[in-house]
Amino acid sequence: MTSSHDRTDAAQGIEGVLLANRTRIIRFLEVRGAGDAAEDLFQDLWMRLTDRRTGPIAEPLSYVMRAANNLMLDRYRSARQSELRDKAWGEASAQHSPSTEASLISREQLALVETAITATGDRPARIFRRFRVDGIHQRDIANELGVSLSTVEADLRKVYATLAALRRQFDAG
């Protein structure tokens, strides 16, 4: 026997099934590995299923759940292909080592970048490294340093402006 959640009025169609079972579908996507992207995947599922013209579906919830599973399979395949491409690119680029001259230029530019970041001040440099190198969220950095989120954003803008000016010098030279 089907529950009242599984049944929808025929007039509502697939949209009714999606609306009535939204929480269940999102939970299914999360369990399948979508994590925080489950909401976005639900929207993708909505678009896929509502853009199509279909006839009557005998088991609409089963149809929707199968489509959600197929969406996750597509996502896994896409991630796997991307991983394989990245690996192949990494192997290909590892075979081509830069010239001695290019290595020296890169080291000099890196030293200039480090100097420019340090010149912005201790806090902006620390915030920049925590955000861009360590991958820490801006809000967490603000809490860690005991400053406001707008201070973190302002310090990042300061470092970015410095790096942009340095980049223009590299491009001009």
Coordinates of C-alpha atoms in Angstrom, one line a residue, residues 18-146:
L18 CA 8.4 16.8 -6.6
L19 CA 6.7 19.3 -4.2
A20 CA 5.1 16.6 -2.1
N21 CA 8.3 14.6 -1.7
R22 CA 10.9 17.4 -1.8
T23 CA 12.4 16.6 1.7
R24 CA 12.5 12.9 0.9
I25 CA 14.2 13.5 -2.5
I26 CA 16.8 15.9 -1.0
R27 CA 17.6 13.4 1.8
F28 CA 18.0 10.7 -0.9
L29 CA 20.4 12.9 -2.8
E30 CA 22.4 13.7 0.4
V31 CA 22.7 10.0 1.3
R32 CA 23.9 9.3 -2.2
G33 CA 26.8 11.7 -1.7
A34 CA 25.4 15.1 -2.8
G35 CA 26.0 16.6 0.6
D36 CA 25.5 20.4 0.5
A37 CA 24.8 20.3 -3.2
A38 CA 21.6 18.3 -2.7
E39 CA 19.4 21.5 -3.0
D40 CA 21.1 22.4 -6.3
L41 CA 20.7 18.9 -7.6
F42 CA 17.0 19.0 -6.6
Q43 CA 16.7 22.1 -8.8
D44 CA 18.4 20.3 -11.6
L45 CA 16.1 17.4 -11.2
W46 CA 13.1 19.8 -11.2
M47 CA 14.3 21.4 -14.5
R48 CA 15.0 18.0 -16.1
L49 CA 11.6 16.5 -15.3
T50 CA 9.4 19.6 -15.8
D51 CA 10.9 20.6 -19.1
R52 CA 9.8 17.3 -20.7
R53 CA 6.4 16.4 -22.0
T54 CA 5.5 13.0 -20.7
G55 CA 2.4 11.0 -20.7
P56 CA 0.8 9.5 -17.7
I57 CA 3.3 7.8 -15.3
A58 CA 2.1 4.7 -13.5
E59 CA 4.4 5.2 -10.5
P60 CA 5.4 8.9 -10.5
L61 CA 7.4 8.7 -7.2
S62 CA 9.4 5.8 -8.5
Y63 CA 10.0 7.7 -11.7
V64 CA 11.2 10.7 -9.8
M65 CA 13.5 8.7 -7.5
R66 CA 15.0 6.9 -10.5
A67 CA 15.6 10.2 -12.2
A68 CA 17.3 11.4 -9.0
N69 CA 19.5 8.3 -9.0
N70 CA 20.4 8.9 -12.7
L71 CA 21.3 12.5 -11.9
M72 CA 23.7 11.3 -9.2
L73 CA 25.2 8.7 -11.6
D74 CA 25.7 11.5 -14.1
R75 CA 27.4 13.6 -11.4
Y76 CA 29.7 10.7 -10.5
R77 CA 30.6 10.0 -14.1
S78 CA 31.3 13.7 -14.7
A79 CA 33.5 13.9 -11.6
R80 CA 35.4 10.7 -12.6
Q81 CA 36.0 12.1 -16.1
S82 CA 37.2 15.4 -14.7
E83 CA 39.5 13.5 -12.4
L84 CA 40.9 11.4 -15.2
R85 CA 41.4 14.6 -17.4
D86 CA 43.2 16.3 -14.5
K87 CA 45.4 13.3 -13.9
A88 CA 46.3 13.1 -17.6
W89 CA 47.0 16.8 -17.8
G90 CA 49.2 16.5 -14.7
E91 CA 51.2 13.6 -16.2
A92 CA 51.5 15.5 -19.5
S93 CA 52.7 18.7 -17.9
A94 CA 55.1 16.8 -15.6
Q95 CA 56.9 15.5 -18.6
H96 CA 57.6 19.0 -19.9
S97 CA 59.9 20.7 -17.4
P98 CA 60.4 24.4 -17.7
S99 CA 63.6 25.9 -18.9
T100 CA 66.2 27.1 -16.5
E101 CA 65.5 30.7 -17.5
A102 CA 61.7 30.2 -16.9
S103 CA 62.4 28.6 -13.5
L104 CA 64.6 31.6 -12.5
I105 CA 62.0 34.1 -13.6
S106 CA 59.3 32.3 -11.7
R107 CA 61.4 32.2 -8.5
E108 CA 62.1 35.9 -8.8
Q109 CA 58.4 36.7 -9.4
L110 CA 57.4 34.5 -6.4
A111 CA 59.9 36.3 -4.2
L112 CA 58.3 39.7 -5.3
V113 CA 54.8 38.3 -4.6
E114 CA 55.8 37.2 -1.1
T115 CA 57.4 40.6 -0.5
A116 CA 54.3 42.4 -1.8
I117 CA 52.0 40.3 0.4
T118 CA 54.2 40.9 3.5
A119 CA 54.3 44.7 2.8
T120 CA 50.5 44.9 3.1
G121 CA 50.9 44.3 6.9
D122 CA 50.8 41.3 9.2
R123 CA 47.1 40.9 9.5
P124 CA 46.2 41.3 5.8
A125 CA 49.0 38.9 4.9
R126 CA 47.8 36.4 7.5
I127 CA 44.2 36.7 6.4
F128 CA 45.2 36.3 2.8
R129 CA 47.2 33.1 3.5
R130 CA 44.5 31.6 5.7
F131 CA 41.9 32.3 3.0
R132 CA 43.7 31.5 -0.2
V133 CA 46.3 29.0 0.9
D134 CA 44.6 27.2 3.8
G135 CA 41.1 27.4 2.4
I136 CA 39.5 28.8 5.6
H137 CA 36.2 30.6 5.2
Q138 CA 36.3 34.3 5.8
R139 CA 33.8 34.2 8.7
D140 CA 36.0 31.6 10.4
I141 CA 39.1 33.8 9.9
A142 CA 37.2 36.7 11.4
N143 CA 36.3 34.7 14.5
E144 CA 39.8 33.3 14.7
L145 CA 41.4 36.8 14.7
G146 CA 38.6 38.5 16.6

